[in-house]
PDB file of C-alpha atoms in Angstrom:
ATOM      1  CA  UNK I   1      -3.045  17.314   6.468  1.00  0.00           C
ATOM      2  CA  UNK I   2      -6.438  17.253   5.797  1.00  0.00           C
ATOM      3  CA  UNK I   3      -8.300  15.175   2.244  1.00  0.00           C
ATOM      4  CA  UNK I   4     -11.133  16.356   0.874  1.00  0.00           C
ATOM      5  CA  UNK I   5     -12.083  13.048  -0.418  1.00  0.00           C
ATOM      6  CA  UNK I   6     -14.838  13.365  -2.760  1.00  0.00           C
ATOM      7  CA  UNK I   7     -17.163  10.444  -5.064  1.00  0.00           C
ATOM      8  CA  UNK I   8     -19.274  12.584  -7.053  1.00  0.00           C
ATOM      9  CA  UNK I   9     -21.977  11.291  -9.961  1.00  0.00           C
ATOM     10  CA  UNK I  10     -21.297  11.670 -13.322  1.00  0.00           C
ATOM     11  CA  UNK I  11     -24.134  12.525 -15.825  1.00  0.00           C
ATOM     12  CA  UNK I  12     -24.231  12.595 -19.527  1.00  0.00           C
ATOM     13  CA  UNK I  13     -23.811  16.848 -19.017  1.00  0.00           C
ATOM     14  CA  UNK I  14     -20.365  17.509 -19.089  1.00  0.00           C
ATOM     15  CA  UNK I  15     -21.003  21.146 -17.983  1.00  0.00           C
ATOM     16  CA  UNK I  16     -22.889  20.004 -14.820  1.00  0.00           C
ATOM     17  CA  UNK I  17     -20.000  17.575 -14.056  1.00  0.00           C
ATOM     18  CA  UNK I  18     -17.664  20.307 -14.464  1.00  0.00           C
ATOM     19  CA  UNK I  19     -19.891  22.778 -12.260  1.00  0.00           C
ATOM     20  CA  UNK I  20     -20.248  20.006  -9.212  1.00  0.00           C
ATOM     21  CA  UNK I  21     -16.634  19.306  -9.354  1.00  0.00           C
ATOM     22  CA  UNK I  22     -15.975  23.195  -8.876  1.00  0.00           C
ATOM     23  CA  UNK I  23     -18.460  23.600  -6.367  1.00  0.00           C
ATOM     24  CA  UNK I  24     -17.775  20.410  -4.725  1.00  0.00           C
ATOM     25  CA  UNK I  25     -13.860  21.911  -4.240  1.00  0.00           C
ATOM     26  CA  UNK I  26     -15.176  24.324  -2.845  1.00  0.00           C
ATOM     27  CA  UNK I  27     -17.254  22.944  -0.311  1.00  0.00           C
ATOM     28  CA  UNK I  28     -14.225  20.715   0.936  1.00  0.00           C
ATOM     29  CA  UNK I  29     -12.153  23.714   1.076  1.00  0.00           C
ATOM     30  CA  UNK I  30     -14.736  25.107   3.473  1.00  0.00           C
ATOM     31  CA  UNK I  31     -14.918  22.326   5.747  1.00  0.00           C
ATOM     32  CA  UNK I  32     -11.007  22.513   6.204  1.00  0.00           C
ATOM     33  CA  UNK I  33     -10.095  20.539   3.720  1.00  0.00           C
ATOM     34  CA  UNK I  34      -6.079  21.494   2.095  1.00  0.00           C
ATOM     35  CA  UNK I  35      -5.908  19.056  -0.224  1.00  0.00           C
ATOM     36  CA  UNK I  36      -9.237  17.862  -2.530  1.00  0.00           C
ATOM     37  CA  UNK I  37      -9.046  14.633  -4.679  1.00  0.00           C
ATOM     38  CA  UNK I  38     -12.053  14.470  -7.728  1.00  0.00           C
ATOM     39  CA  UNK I  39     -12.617  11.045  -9.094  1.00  0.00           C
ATOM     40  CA  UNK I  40     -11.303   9.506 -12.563  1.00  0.00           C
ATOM     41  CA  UNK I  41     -13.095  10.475 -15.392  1.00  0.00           C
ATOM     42  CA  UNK I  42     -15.750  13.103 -13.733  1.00  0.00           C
ATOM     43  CA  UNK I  43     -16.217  15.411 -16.666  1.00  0.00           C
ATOM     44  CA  UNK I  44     -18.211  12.411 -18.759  1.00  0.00           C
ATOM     45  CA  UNK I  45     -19.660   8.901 -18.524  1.00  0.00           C
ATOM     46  CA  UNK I  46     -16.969   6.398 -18.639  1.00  0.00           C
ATOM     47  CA  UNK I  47     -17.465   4.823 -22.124  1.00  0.00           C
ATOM     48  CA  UNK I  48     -15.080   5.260 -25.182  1.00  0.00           C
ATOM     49  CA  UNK I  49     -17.722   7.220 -27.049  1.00  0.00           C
ATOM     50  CA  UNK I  50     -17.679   9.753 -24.436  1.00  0.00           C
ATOM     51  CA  UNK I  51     -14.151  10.189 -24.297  1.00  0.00           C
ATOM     52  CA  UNK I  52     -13.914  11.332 -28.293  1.00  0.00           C
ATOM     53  CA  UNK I  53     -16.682  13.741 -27.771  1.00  0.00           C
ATOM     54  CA  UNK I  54     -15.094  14.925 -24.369  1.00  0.00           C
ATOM     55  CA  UNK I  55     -11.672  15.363 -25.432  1.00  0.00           C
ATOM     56  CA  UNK I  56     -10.203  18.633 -23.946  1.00  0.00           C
ATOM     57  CA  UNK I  57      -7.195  20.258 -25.737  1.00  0.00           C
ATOM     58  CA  UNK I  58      -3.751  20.520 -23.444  1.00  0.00           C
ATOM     59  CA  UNK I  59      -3.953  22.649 -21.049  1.00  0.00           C
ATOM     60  CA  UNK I  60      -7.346  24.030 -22.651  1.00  0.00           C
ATOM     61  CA  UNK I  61     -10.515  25.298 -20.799  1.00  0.00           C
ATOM     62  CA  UNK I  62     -11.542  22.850 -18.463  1.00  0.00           C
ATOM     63  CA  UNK I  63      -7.328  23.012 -17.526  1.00  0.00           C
ATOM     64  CA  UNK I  64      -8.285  26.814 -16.564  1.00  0.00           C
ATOM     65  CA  UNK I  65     -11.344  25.768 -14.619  1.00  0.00           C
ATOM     66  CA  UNK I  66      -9.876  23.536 -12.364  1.00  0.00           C
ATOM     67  CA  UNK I  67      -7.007  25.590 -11.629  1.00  0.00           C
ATOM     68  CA  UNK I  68      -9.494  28.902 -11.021  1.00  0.00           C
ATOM     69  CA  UNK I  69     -11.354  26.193  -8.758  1.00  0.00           C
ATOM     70  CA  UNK I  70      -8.213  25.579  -6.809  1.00  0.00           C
ATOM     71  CA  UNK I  71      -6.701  29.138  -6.493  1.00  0.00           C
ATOM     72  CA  UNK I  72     -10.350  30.533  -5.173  1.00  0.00           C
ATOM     73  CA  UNK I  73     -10.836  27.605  -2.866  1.00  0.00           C
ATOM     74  CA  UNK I  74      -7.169  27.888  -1.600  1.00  0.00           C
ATOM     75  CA  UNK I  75      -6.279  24.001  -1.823  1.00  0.00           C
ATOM     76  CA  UNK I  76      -4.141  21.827  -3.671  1.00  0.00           C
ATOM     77  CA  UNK I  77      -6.630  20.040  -5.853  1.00  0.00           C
ATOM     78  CA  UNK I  78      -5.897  16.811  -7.495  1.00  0.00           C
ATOM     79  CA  UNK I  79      -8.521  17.216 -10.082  1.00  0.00           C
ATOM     80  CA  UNK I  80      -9.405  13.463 -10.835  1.00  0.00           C
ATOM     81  CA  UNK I  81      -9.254  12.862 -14.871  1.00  0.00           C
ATOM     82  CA  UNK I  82     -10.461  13.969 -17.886  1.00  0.00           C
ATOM     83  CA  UNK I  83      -9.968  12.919 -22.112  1.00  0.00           C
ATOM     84  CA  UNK I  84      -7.090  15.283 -22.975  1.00  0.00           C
ATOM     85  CA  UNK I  85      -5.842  15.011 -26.537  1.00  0.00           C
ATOM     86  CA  UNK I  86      -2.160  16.099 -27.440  1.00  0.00           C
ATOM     87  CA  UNK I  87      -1.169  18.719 -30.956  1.00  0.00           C
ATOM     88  CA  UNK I  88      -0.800  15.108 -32.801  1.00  0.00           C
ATOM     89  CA  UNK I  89      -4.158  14.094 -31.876  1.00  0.00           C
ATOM     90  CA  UNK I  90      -3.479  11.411 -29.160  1.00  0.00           C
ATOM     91  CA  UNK I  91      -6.211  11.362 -26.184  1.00  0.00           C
ATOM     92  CA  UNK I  92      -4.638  10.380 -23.076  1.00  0.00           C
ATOM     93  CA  UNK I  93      -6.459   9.811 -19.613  1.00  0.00           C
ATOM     94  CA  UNK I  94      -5.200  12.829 -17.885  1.00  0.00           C
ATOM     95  CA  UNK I  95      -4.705  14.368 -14.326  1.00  0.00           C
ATOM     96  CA  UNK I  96      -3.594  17.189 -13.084  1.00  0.00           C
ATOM     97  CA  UNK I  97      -2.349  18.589  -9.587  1.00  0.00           C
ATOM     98  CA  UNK I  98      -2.890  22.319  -9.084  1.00  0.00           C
ATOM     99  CA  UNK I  99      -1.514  24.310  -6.102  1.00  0.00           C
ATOM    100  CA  UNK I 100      -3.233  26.190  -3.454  1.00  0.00           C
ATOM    101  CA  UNK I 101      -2.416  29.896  -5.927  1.00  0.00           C
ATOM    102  CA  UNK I 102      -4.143  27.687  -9.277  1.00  0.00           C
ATOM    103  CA  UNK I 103      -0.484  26.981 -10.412  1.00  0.00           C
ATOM    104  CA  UNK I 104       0.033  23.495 -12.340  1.00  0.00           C
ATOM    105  CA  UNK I 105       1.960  21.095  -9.617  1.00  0.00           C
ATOM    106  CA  UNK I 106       1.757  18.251 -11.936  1.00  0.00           C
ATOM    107  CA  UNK I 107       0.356  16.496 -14.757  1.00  0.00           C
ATOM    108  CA  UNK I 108      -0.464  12.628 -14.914  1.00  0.00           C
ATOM    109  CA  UNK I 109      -1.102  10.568 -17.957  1.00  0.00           C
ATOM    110  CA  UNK I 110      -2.315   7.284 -17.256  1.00  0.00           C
ATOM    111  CA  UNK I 111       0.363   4.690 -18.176  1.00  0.00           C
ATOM    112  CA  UNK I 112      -1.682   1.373 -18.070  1.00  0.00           C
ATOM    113  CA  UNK I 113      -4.505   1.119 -20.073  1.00  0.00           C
ATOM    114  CA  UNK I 114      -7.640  -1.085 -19.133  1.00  0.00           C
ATOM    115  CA  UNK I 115      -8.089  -3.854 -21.514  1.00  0.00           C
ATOM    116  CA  UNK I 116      -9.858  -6.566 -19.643  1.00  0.00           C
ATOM    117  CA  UNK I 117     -12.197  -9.416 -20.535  1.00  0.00           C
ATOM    118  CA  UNK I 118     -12.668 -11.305 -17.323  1.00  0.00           C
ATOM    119  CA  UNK I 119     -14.928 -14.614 -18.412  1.00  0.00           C
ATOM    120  CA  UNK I 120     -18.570 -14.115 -17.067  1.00  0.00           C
ATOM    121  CA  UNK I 121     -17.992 -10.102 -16.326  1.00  0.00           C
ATOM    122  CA  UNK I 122     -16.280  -6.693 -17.559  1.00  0.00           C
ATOM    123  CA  UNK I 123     -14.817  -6.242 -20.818  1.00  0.00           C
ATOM    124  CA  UNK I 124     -13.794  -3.304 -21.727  1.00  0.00           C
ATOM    125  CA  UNK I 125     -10.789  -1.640 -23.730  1.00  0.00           C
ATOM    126  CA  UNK I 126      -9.640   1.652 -23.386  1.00  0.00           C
ATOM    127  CA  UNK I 127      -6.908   0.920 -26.069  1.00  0.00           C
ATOM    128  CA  UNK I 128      -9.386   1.459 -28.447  1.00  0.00           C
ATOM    129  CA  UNK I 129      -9.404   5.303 -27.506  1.00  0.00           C
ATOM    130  CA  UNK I 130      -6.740   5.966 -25.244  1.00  0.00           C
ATOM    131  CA  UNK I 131      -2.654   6.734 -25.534  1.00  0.00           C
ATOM    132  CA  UNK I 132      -0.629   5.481 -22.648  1.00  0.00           C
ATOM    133  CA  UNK I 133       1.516   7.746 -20.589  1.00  0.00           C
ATOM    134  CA  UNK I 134       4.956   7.356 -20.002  1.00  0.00           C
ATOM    135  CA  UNK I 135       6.012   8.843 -16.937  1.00  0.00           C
ATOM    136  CA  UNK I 136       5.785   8.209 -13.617  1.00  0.00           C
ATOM    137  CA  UNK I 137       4.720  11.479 -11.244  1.00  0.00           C
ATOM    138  CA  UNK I 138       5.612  12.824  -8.225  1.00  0.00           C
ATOM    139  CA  UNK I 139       5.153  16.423  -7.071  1.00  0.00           C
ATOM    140  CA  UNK I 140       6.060  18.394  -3.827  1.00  0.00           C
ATOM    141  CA  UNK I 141       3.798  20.490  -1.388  1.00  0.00           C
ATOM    142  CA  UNK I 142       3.972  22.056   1.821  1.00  0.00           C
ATOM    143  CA  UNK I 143       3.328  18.794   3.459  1.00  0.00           C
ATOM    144  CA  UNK I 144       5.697  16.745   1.694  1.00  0.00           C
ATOM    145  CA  UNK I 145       5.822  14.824  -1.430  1.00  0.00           C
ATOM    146  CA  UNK I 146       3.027  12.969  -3.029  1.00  0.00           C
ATOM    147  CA  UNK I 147       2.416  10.807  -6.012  1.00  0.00           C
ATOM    148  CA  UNK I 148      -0.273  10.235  -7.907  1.00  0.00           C
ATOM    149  CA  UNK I 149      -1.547   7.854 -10.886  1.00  0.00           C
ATOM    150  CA  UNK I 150      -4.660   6.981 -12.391  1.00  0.00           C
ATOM    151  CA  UNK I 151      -6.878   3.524 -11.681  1.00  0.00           C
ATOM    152  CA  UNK I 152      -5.558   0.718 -13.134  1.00  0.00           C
ATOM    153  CA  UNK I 153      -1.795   1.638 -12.885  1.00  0.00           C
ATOM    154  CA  UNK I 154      -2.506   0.955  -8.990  1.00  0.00           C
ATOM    155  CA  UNK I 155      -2.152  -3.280 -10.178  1.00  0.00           C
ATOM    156  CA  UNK I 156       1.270  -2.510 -11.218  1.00  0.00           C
ATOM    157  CA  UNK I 157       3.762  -2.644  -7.736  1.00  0.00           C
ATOM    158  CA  UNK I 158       6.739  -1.223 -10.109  1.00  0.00           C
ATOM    159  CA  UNK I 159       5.146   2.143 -10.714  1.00  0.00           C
ATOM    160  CA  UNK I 160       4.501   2.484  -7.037  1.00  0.00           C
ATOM    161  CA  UNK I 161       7.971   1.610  -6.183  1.00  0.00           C
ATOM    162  CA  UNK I 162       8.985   3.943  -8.082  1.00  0.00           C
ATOM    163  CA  UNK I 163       7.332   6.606  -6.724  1.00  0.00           C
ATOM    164  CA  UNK I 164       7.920   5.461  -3.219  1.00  0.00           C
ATOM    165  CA  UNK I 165      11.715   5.759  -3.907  1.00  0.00           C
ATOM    166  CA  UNK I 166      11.182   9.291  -4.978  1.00  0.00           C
ATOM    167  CA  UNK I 167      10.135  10.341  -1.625  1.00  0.00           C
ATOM    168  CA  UNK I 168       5.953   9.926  -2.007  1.00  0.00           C
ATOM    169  CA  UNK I 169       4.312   9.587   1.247  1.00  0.00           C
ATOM    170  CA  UNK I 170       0.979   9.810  -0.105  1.00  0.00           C
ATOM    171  CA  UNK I 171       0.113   8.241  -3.978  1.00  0.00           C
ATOM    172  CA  UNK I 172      -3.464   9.802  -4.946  1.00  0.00           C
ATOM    173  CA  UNK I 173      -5.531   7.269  -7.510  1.00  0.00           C
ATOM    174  CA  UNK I 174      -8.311   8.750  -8.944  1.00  0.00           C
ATOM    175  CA  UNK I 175     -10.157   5.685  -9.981  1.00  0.00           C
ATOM    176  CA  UNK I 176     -13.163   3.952 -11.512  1.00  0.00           C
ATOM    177  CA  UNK I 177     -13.093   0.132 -10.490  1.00  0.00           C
ATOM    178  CA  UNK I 178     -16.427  -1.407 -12.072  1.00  0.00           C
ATOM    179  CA  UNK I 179     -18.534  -4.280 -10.259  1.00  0.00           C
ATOM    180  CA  UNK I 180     -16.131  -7.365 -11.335  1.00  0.00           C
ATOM    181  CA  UNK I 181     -13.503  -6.151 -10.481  1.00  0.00           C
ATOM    182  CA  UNK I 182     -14.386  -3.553  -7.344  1.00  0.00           C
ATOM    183  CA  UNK I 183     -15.738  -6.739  -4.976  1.00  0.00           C
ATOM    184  CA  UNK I 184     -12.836  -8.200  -6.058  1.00  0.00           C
ATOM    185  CA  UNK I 185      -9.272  -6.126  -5.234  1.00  0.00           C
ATOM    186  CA  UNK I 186     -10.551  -2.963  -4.973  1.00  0.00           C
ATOM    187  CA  UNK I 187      -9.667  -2.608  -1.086  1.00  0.00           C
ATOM    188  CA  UNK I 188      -7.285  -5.602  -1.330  1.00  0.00           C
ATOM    189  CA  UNK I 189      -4.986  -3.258  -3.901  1.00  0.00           C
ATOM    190  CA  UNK I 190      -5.342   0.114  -2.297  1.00  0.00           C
ATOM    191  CA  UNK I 191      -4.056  -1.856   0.954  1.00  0.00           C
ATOM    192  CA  UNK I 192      -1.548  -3.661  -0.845  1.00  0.00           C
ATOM    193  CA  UNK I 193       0.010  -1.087  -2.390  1.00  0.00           C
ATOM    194  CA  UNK I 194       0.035   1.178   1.476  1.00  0.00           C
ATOM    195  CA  UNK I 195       1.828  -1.683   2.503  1.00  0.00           C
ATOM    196  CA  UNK I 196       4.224  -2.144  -0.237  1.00  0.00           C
ATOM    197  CA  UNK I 197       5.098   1.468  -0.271  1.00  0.00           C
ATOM    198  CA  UNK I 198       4.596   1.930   4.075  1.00  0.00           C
ATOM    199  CA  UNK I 199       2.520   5.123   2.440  1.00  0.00           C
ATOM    200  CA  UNK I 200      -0.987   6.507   2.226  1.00  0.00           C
ATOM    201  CA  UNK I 201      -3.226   5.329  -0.447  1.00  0.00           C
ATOM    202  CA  UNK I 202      -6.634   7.293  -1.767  1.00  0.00           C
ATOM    203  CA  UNK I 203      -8.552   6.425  -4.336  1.00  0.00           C
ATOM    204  CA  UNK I 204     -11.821   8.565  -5.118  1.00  0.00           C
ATOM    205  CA  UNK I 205     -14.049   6.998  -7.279  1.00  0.00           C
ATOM    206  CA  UNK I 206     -17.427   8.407  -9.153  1.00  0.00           C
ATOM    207  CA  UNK I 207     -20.771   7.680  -7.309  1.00  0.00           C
ATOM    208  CA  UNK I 208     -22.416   4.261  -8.781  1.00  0.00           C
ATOM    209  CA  UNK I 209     -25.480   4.498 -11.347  1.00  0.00           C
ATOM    210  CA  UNK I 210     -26.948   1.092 -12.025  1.00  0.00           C
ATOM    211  CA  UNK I 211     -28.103   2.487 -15.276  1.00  0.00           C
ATOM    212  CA  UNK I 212     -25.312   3.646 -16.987  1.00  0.00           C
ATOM    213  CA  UNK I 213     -23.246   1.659 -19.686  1.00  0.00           C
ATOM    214  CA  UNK I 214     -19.953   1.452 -17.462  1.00  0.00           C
ATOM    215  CA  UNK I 215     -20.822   1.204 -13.663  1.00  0.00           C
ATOM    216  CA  UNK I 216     -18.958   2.259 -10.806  1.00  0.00           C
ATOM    217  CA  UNK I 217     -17.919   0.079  -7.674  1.00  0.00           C
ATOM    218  CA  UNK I 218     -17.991   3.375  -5.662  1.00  0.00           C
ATOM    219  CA  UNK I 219     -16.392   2.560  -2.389  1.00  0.00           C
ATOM    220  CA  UNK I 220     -13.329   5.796  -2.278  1.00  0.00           C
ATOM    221  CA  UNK I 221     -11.290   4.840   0.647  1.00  0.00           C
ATOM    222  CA  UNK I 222      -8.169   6.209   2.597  1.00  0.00           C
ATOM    223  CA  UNK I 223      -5.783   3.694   3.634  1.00  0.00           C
ATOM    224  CA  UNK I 224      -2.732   4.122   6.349  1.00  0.00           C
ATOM    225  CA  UNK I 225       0.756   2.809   5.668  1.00  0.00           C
ATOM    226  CA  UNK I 226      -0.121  -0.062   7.741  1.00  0.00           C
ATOM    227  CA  UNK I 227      -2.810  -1.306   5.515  1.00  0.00           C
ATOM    228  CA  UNK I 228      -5.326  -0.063   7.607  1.00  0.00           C
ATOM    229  CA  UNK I 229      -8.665   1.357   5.913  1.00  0.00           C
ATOM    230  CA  UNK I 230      -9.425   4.802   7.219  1.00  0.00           C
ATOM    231  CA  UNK I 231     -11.961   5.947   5.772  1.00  0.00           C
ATOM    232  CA  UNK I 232     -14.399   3.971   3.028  1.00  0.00           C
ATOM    233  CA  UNK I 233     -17.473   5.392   1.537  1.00  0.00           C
ATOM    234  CA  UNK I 234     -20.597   3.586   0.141  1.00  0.00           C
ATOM    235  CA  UNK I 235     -21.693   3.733  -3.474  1.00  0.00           C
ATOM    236  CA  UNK I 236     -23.637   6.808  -3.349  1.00  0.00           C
ATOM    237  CA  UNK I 237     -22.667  10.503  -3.570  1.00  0.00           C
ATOM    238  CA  UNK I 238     -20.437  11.506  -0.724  1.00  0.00           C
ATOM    239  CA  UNK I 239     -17.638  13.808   0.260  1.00  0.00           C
ATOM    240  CA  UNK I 240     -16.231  14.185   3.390  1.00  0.00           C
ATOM    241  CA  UNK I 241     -12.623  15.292   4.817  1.00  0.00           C
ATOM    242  CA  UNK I 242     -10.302  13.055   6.232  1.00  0.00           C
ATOM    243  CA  UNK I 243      -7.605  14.271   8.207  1.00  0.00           C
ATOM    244  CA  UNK I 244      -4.239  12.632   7.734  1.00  0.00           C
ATOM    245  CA  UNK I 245      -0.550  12.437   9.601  1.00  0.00           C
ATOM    246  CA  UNK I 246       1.654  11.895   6.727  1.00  0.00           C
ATOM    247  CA  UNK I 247       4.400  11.301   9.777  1.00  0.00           C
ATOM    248  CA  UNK I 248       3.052   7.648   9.804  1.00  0.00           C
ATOM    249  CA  UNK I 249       4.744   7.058   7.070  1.00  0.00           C
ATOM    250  CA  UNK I 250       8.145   7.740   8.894  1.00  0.00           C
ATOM    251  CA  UNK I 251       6.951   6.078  12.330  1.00  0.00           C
ATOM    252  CA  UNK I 252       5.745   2.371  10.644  1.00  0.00           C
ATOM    253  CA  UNK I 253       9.234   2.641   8.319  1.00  0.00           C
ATOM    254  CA  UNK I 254      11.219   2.797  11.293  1.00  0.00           C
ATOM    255  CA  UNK I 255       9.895  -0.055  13.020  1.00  0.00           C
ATOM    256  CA  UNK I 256       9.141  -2.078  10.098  1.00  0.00           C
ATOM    257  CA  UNK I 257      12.319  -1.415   7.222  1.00  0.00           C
ATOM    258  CA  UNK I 258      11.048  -2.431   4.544  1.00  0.00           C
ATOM    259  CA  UNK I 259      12.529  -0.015   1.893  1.00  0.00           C
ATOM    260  CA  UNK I 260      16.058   0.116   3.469  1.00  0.00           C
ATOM    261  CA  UNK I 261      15.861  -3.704   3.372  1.00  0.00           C
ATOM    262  CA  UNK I 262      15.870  -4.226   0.115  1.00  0.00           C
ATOM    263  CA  UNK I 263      18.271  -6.291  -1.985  1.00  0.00           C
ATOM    264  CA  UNK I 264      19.592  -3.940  -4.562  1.00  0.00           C
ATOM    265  CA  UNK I 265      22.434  -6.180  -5.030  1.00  0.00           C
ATOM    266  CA  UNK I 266      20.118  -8.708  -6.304  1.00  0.00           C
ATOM    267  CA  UNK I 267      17.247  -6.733  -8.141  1.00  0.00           C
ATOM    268  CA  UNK I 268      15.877  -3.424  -8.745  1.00  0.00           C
ATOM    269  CA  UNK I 269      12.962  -1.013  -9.791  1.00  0.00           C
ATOM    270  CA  UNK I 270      14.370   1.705 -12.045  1.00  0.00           C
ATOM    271  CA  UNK I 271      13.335   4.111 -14.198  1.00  0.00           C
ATOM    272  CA  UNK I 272      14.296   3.293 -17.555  1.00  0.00           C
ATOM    273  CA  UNK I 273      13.541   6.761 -19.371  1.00  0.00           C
ATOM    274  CA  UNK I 274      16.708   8.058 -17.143  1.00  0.00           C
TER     275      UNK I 274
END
C-alpha cells in the first residue's frame, strides 16, 4: 500500500486550508498514492479561539468537501481533524475516513483531551473547548484493517490495544505535538506504540510556524512494526508517498508473539461500552 503522507501549513484562512488540503489529496493521489493522511487540526490555527469560530456542523460542508476530494482523487483519505460540533452543541476534535468512491469509512472523535502544564513549557487545555469521544475506531479497506485516533490518545497503550485486538495493522494519528513535548516523545511514542501493537504507526503533523500562538513540532513520520522509523519529515511543508507492506505486521508477529502471549488469565484490555 502506498501513504500519501502529508504536513501541510495552516494559516489563519480557513478556506485556503481547506483548498491545499483538497489539492494536496490530489497531488498524492497522482503520485500513486491509495491512501492520503492530512494533519490534525488543518482547517484552522490550533488555539481554542479558533476552534469556536471553526466549528463545522456534523457531517456539514467541509464533511462534503473532503469526501468530493477523496472520490475525485480515487483514495481513501484520512482527512486529519477539524472542530465539529454535535445537534446539542458539543465541539469535538473530529476525523473522518472516506473511501476511494467519497463514502464515509469512519468517523473519529478524539477521546483524550490535551490538558497539560509541563513546568517551564506548554500549557494548554483543550477541555476548555473540546468534548471527548468515546469510542475507539477501526475501519476496513481493501488492504486490510486500520485504526485511527487523534494526537494525544497515542500516550494511552489501552486505546491502542484495543484497536490492535480488533485486527488494525495500521493506526493513523493525525497529530499536532508542540515544541515541549515533540523533542521529547514524539518519535519515542509513535515507536512505542508500533511496537506495542507489532503494527504501523503514522502520524502527520501541520508544518511548524514560529509565529503562531500554538507551534508545531512538525516531524510526520512512518514507523514499521519493529519500531523502525521509515520515513520522518522536517518541520517545513512536505508531502511525499511512502509505500508500505502491511504483511510486516504478520511476518514480525510470528517470530516475535507478542499478542498471542498475553496473560488474559491475569489481566485484560476491554472495551467497556460492550
Amino acid at each position: 500500500m502506498k501513504l500519501g503522507l502529508v504536513q501541510m501549513s495552516v494559516t489563519d484562512v480557513p478556506e485556503h486550508n481547506l483548498s491545499e488540503a483538497v489539492r494536496l489529496t490530489r497531488e498524492m493521489a497522482q503520485q500513486g498514492a491509495d491512501l492520503v493522511l492530512l494533519p490534525e487540526m488543518f482547517l484552522c490555527p490550533y488555539e481554542n479561539s479558533w476552534f469556536r469560530r471553526c466549528a463545522q456542523p456534523e457531517r456539514g460542508r467541509i464533511f462534503q468537501t473532503l469526501g468530493e476530494a477523496a472520490a475525485g482523487a480515487g483514495v481513501y483519505l484520512a482527512a486529519g481533524s477539524f472542530p465539529e460540533e454535535d445537534r446539542e452543541g458539543r465541539l469535538y476534535n473530529t476525523g473522518y475516513v472516506f473511501d476511494r468512491q467519497g463514502r464515509e469509512l469512519a468517523r473519529h472523535r478524539k477521546m483524550h483531551l490535551f490538558d497539560i502544564q509541563v513546568e517551564g513549557g506548554q500549557c494548554f487545555r483543550e477541555s476548555d473547548t473540546f468534548s471527548p469521544g468515546d469510542t475507539y475506531t477501526v475501519f476496513d479497506t481493501e488492504f486490510g484493517r486500520m485504526g485511527l485516533c487523534i494526537c494525544f490518545d497515542i500516550r494511552f497503550p489501552e486505546l491502542f490495544s484495543l484497536m490492535v485486538q480488533a485486527g488494525a495493522r495500521l493506526v493513523l494519528v493525525p497529530a499536532a505535538f508542540n515544541r515541549t513535548t515533540g523533542p521529547a516523545h514524539w518519535d519515542l511514542v509513535f515507536r512505542q506504540r508500533a511496537v506495542d501493537g507489532q503494527c504501523f504507526t503514522a502520524g502527520a503533523a501541520p508544518a511548524r510556524d514560529p509565529a503562531a500562538a500554538y507551534v508545531s513540532y512538525g516531524h510526520s513520520l512512518v514507523v514499521s512494526p519493529w519500531g523502525e522509523v521509515i520515513r520522518r519529515f522536517g518541520t517545513g511543508e512536505q508531502a511525499e508517498v511512502v509505500e508500505l507492506d502491511l504483511r510486516q505486521t504478520d511476518a514480525v508477529r510470528k517470530q516475535l508473539p507478542l499478542l498471542s502471549a498475553r496473560r488474559t488469565d491475569l489481566y485484560e484490555t476491554r472495551w467497556k461500552k460492550d
